[in-house]
């Protein structure tokens, strides 16, 4: 799946810029309450990358971090408050929000944490109740 393509991302004001290179390990939509609260949106379009595929290329000194739990290190721009990406060290992946890398060809494959949804999406993709079994979840799917 890997290739050398590089895609640019930025915060809301543009002071922080970053790139992602290659292809993510997974893409989909997360409906969990943490994603809703952090993103101020009903659903988070995620792309999960190897941590070394994500590089901050400008404005490093403006990158802030918030960790409500050790599972998630949420990076944001201290100038505009715009969100950048979230590191998940326990899973060994970094979630780059699809909306932050607009040129990347986002192709969602599944929905996770659909039991917490506030926005039903009838797109025919699998709806995981929580997380896939290989990520520590039940692996159970729900109707749309
Ligand atoms: Zn900014
Ligand atoms: Zn979530």
PDB file of C-alpha atoms and ligand atoms in Angstrom:
ATOM      1  CA  UNK A   1       0.000   0.000   0.000  1.00  0.00           C
ATOM      2  CA  UNK A   2       2.899   2.339   0.657  1.00  0.00           C
ATOM      3  CA  UNK A   3       3.962   4.970  -1.839  1.00  0.00           C
ATOM      4  CA  UNK A   4       5.993   8.138  -1.714  1.00  0.00           C
ATOM      5  CA  UNK A   5       3.201  10.660  -2.122  1.00  0.00           C
ATOM      6  CA  UNK A   6       3.291  13.574   0.296  1.00  0.00           C
ATOM      7  CA  UNK A   7       0.246  15.638   1.238  1.00  0.00           C
ATOM      8  CA  UNK A   8       0.207  18.964   3.043  1.00  0.00           C
ATOM      9  CA  UNK A   9      -1.837  19.879   6.068  1.00  0.00           C
ATOM     10  CA  UNK A  10      -2.199  23.007   8.158  1.00  0.00           C
ATOM     11  CA  UNK A  11      -4.018  24.468  11.133  1.00  0.00           C
ATOM     12  CA  UNK A  12      -6.895  26.941  10.778  1.00  0.00           C
ATOM     13  CA  UNK A  13      -4.630  30.040  10.549  1.00  0.00           C
ATOM     14  CA  UNK A  14      -1.866  28.356   8.556  1.00  0.00           C
ATOM     15  CA  UNK A  15       0.965  29.077  11.021  1.00  0.00           C
ATOM     16  CA  UNK A  16       1.503  25.368  11.621  1.00  0.00           C
ATOM     17  CA  UNK A  17       2.096  23.235   8.561  1.00  0.00           C
ATOM     18  CA  UNK A  18       2.733  19.530   8.366  1.00  0.00           C
ATOM     19  CA  UNK A  19       2.972  16.731   5.850  1.00  0.00           C
ATOM     20  CA  UNK A  20       1.894  13.116   5.682  1.00  0.00           C
ATOM     21  CA  UNK A  21       3.773  10.705   3.434  1.00  0.00           C
ATOM     22  CA  UNK A  22       2.696   7.390   1.967  1.00  0.00           C
ATOM     23  CA  UNK A  23      -0.636   5.797   2.835  1.00  0.00           C
ATOM     24  CA  UNK A  24      -2.454   5.506   6.161  1.00  0.00           C
ATOM     25  CA  UNK A  25      -3.008   2.176   7.906  1.00  0.00           C
ATOM     26  CA  UNK A  26      -6.748   2.814   8.186  1.00  0.00           C
ATOM     27  CA  UNK A  27      -9.389   5.386   7.284  1.00  0.00           C
ATOM     28  CA  UNK A  28     -12.916   5.840   8.514  1.00  0.00           C
ATOM     29  CA  UNK A  29     -15.315   7.762  10.710  1.00  0.00           C
ATOM     30  CA  UNK A  30     -15.277   7.820  14.503  1.00  0.00           C
ATOM     31  CA  UNK A  31     -18.519   8.635  16.323  1.00  0.00           C
ATOM     32  CA  UNK A  32     -17.164   8.532  19.892  1.00  0.00           C
ATOM     33  CA  UNK A  33     -18.009  11.217  22.439  1.00  0.00           C
ATOM     34  CA  UNK A  34     -14.351  12.273  22.741  1.00  0.00           C
ATOM     35  CA  UNK A  35     -14.139  12.933  19.008  1.00  0.00           C
ATOM     36  CA  UNK A  36     -17.424  14.848  19.124  1.00  0.00           C
ATOM     37  CA  UNK A  37     -16.289  17.006  22.026  1.00  0.00           C
ATOM     38  CA  UNK A  38     -12.773  17.666  20.722  1.00  0.00           C
ATOM     39  CA  UNK A  39     -13.813  18.342  17.131  1.00  0.00           C
ATOM     40  CA  UNK A  40     -17.026  20.224  17.981  1.00  0.00           C
ATOM     41  CA  UNK A  41     -18.640  18.110  15.260  1.00  0.00           C
ATOM     42  CA  UNK A  42     -20.906  15.054  15.240  1.00  0.00           C
ATOM     43  CA  UNK A  43     -18.308  12.796  13.637  1.00  0.00           C
ATOM     44  CA  UNK A  44     -14.540  12.683  13.067  1.00  0.00           C
ATOM     45  CA  UNK A  45     -13.156  11.584   9.701  1.00  0.00           C
ATOM     46  CA  UNK A  46      -9.890   9.913  10.693  1.00  0.00           C
ATOM     47  CA  UNK A  47      -6.815   8.687   8.861  1.00  0.00           C
ATOM     48  CA  UNK A  48      -4.374   6.636  10.954  1.00  0.00           C
ATOM     49  CA  UNK A  49      -0.701   6.914  10.041  1.00  0.00           C
ATOM     50  CA  UNK A  50       2.558   5.511  11.312  1.00  0.00           C
ATOM     51  CA  UNK A  51       3.913   8.247  13.598  1.00  0.00           C
ATOM     52  CA  UNK A  52       6.994   8.841  11.447  1.00  0.00           C
ATOM     53  CA  UNK A  53       4.799   9.461   8.374  1.00  0.00           C
ATOM     54  CA  UNK A  54       3.589  12.717   9.971  1.00  0.00           C
ATOM     55  CA  UNK A  55       6.042  15.648  10.096  1.00  0.00           C
ATOM     56  CA  UNK A  56       5.526  19.222  11.266  1.00  0.00           C
ATOM     57  CA  UNK A  57       7.246  21.374   8.639  1.00  0.00           C
ATOM     58  CA  UNK A  58       6.523  24.879   9.904  1.00  0.00           C
ATOM     59  CA  UNK A  59       5.465  26.540  13.165  1.00  0.00           C
ATOM     60  CA  UNK A  60       6.701  23.765  15.476  1.00  0.00           C
ATOM     61  CA  UNK A  61       6.955  26.259  18.353  1.00  0.00           C
ATOM     62  CA  UNK A  62       3.211  26.956  18.095  1.00  0.00           C
ATOM     63  CA  UNK A  63       2.153  23.312  18.482  1.00  0.00           C
ATOM     64  CA  UNK A  64       0.289  22.774  21.725  1.00  0.00           C
ATOM     65  CA  UNK A  65      -0.605  19.456  23.311  1.00  0.00           C
ATOM     66  CA  UNK A  66      -3.517  18.302  25.436  1.00  0.00           C
ATOM     67  CA  UNK A  67      -3.722  14.820  26.917  1.00  0.00           C
ATOM     68  CA  UNK A  68      -6.917  14.051  28.834  1.00  0.00           C
ATOM     69  CA  UNK A  69      -5.751  10.443  29.005  1.00  0.00           C
ATOM     70  CA  UNK A  70      -2.407   8.780  28.157  1.00  0.00           C
ATOM     71  CA  UNK A  71      -4.094   7.222  25.096  1.00  0.00           C
ATOM     72  CA  UNK A  72      -4.351  10.471  23.148  1.00  0.00           C
ATOM     73  CA  UNK A  73      -1.953  13.386  22.726  1.00  0.00           C
ATOM     74  CA  UNK A  74      -4.035  16.016  20.959  1.00  0.00           C
ATOM     75  CA  UNK A  75      -2.020  18.560  18.963  1.00  0.00           C
ATOM     76  CA  UNK A  76      -3.373  22.001  18.166  1.00  0.00           C
ATOM     77  CA  UNK A  77      -2.150  25.431  17.084  1.00  0.00           C
ATOM     78  CA  UNK A  78      -1.623  27.791  20.026  1.00  0.00           C
ATOM     79  CA  UNK A  79      -2.295  30.800  17.790  1.00  0.00           C
ATOM     80  CA  UNK A  80      -5.686  29.875  16.323  1.00  0.00           C
ATOM     81  CA  UNK A  81      -6.783  26.860  18.359  1.00  0.00           C
ATOM     82  CA  UNK A  82      -7.131  24.858  15.166  1.00  0.00           C
ATOM     83  CA  UNK A  83      -6.586  21.136  15.496  1.00  0.00           C
ATOM     84  CA  UNK A  84      -3.687  19.346  13.820  1.00  0.00           C
ATOM     85  CA  UNK A  85      -3.658  15.628  14.652  1.00  0.00           C
ATOM     86  CA  UNK A  86      -3.796  13.260  17.618  1.00  0.00           C
ATOM     87  CA  UNK A  87      -1.046  10.830  18.575  1.00  0.00           C
ATOM     88  CA  UNK A  88      -2.192   7.481  19.973  1.00  0.00           C
ATOM     89  CA  UNK A  89       1.056   6.054  21.386  1.00  0.00           C
ATOM     90  CA  UNK A  90      -0.532   2.891  22.792  1.00  0.00           C
ATOM     91  CA  UNK A  91      -1.781   1.953  19.318  1.00  0.00           C
ATOM     92  CA  UNK A  92       1.336   3.268  17.588  1.00  0.00           C
ATOM     93  CA  UNK A  93      -0.633   5.500  15.198  1.00  0.00           C
ATOM     94  CA  UNK A  94      -1.302   9.176  14.615  1.00  0.00           C
ATOM     95  CA  UNK A  95      -4.810  10.293  13.640  1.00  0.00           C
ATOM     96  CA  UNK A  96      -4.702  13.049  11.049  1.00  0.00           C
ATOM     97  CA  UNK A  97      -8.160  14.534  10.507  1.00  0.00           C
ATOM     98  CA  UNK A  98      -9.182  14.094   6.891  1.00  0.00           C
ATOM     99  CA  UNK A  99     -10.382  17.706   6.789  1.00  0.00           C
ATOM    100  CA  UNK A 100      -6.851  18.909   7.642  1.00  0.00           C
ATOM    101  CA  UNK A 101      -5.297  17.246   4.584  1.00  0.00           C
ATOM    102  CA  UNK A 102      -7.758  18.300   1.855  1.00  0.00           C
ATOM    103  CA  UNK A 103      -5.671  17.028  -1.073  1.00  0.00           C
ATOM    104  CA  UNK A 104      -5.347  13.532   0.346  1.00  0.00           C
ATOM    105  CA  UNK A 105      -7.665  11.013  -1.416  1.00  0.00           C
ATOM    106  CA  UNK A 106      -9.674  10.057   1.676  1.00  0.00           C
ATOM    107  CA  UNK A 107     -11.413   6.697   1.253  1.00  0.00           C
ATOM    108  CA  UNK A 108     -13.256   5.682   4.427  1.00  0.00           C
ATOM    109  CA  UNK A 109     -13.646   1.939   4.991  1.00  0.00           C
ATOM    110  CA  UNK A 110     -15.645   1.724   8.202  1.00  0.00           C
ATOM    111  CA  UNK A 111     -17.327   3.550  11.064  1.00  0.00           C
ATOM    112  CA  UNK A 112     -16.203   3.011  14.680  1.00  0.00           C
ATOM    113  CA  UNK A 113     -17.914   3.716  18.012  1.00  0.00           C
ATOM    114  CA  UNK A 114     -21.254   3.858  16.195  1.00  0.00           C
ATOM    115  CA  UNK A 115     -23.098   3.121  19.459  1.00  0.00           C
ATOM    116  CA  UNK A 116     -22.334   6.751  20.399  1.00  0.00           C
ATOM    117  CA  UNK A 117     -23.484   8.265  17.102  1.00  0.00           C
ATOM    118  CA  UNK A 118     -25.364  11.539  16.820  1.00  0.00           C
ATOM    119  CA  UNK A 119     -25.376  11.401  13.041  1.00  0.00           C
ATOM    120  CA  UNK A 120     -26.491   8.212  11.339  1.00  0.00           C
ATOM    121  CA  UNK A 121     -24.744   7.793   7.991  1.00  0.00           C
ATOM    122  CA  UNK A 122     -26.345   5.338   5.603  1.00  0.00           C
ATOM    123  CA  UNK A 123     -23.380   4.839   3.293  1.00  0.00           C
ATOM    124  CA  UNK A 124     -23.257   1.036   3.325  1.00  0.00           C
ATOM    125  CA  UNK A 125     -19.928   0.878   5.190  1.00  0.00           C
ATOM    126  CA  UNK A 126     -19.574  -1.409   8.244  1.00  0.00           C
ATOM    127  CA  UNK A 127     -20.737   0.184  11.509  1.00  0.00           C
ATOM    128  CA  UNK A 128     -18.619  -1.091  14.412  1.00  0.00           C
ATOM    129  CA  UNK A 129     -20.386  -0.858  17.775  1.00  0.00           C
ATOM    130  CA  UNK A 130     -17.084   0.194  19.394  1.00  0.00           C
ATOM    131  CA  UNK A 131     -13.715  -0.752  17.946  1.00  0.00           C
ATOM    132  CA  UNK A 132     -12.461  -3.605  15.759  1.00  0.00           C
ATOM    133  CA  UNK A 133     -11.308  -6.635  17.749  1.00  0.00           C
ATOM    134  CA  UNK A 134      -7.695  -6.147  16.624  1.00  0.00           C
ATOM    135  CA  UNK A 135      -7.736  -2.726  18.328  1.00  0.00           C
ATOM    136  CA  UNK A 136      -9.155  -4.034  21.598  1.00  0.00           C
ATOM    137  CA  UNK A 137     -12.854  -3.630  20.832  1.00  0.00           C
ATOM    138  CA  UNK A 138     -15.738  -6.085  20.657  1.00  0.00           C
ATOM    139  CA  UNK A 139     -15.680  -6.360  16.875  1.00  0.00           C
ATOM    140  CA  UNK A 140     -19.495  -6.229  16.908  1.00  0.00           C
ATOM    141  CA  UNK A 141     -21.229  -4.441  14.035  1.00  0.00           C
ATOM    142  CA  UNK A 142     -24.515  -2.528  14.328  1.00  0.00           C
ATOM    143  CA  UNK A 143     -27.252  -1.795  11.783  1.00  0.00           C
ATOM    144  CA  UNK A 144     -26.978   1.586  10.095  1.00  0.00           C
TER     145      UNK A 144
HETATM  146 ZN1  LIG B   1      -3.094  28.177  13.604  1.00  0.00          ZN
HETATM  147 ZN1  LIG B   2     -13.396   8.939  18.409  1.00  0.00          ZN
END
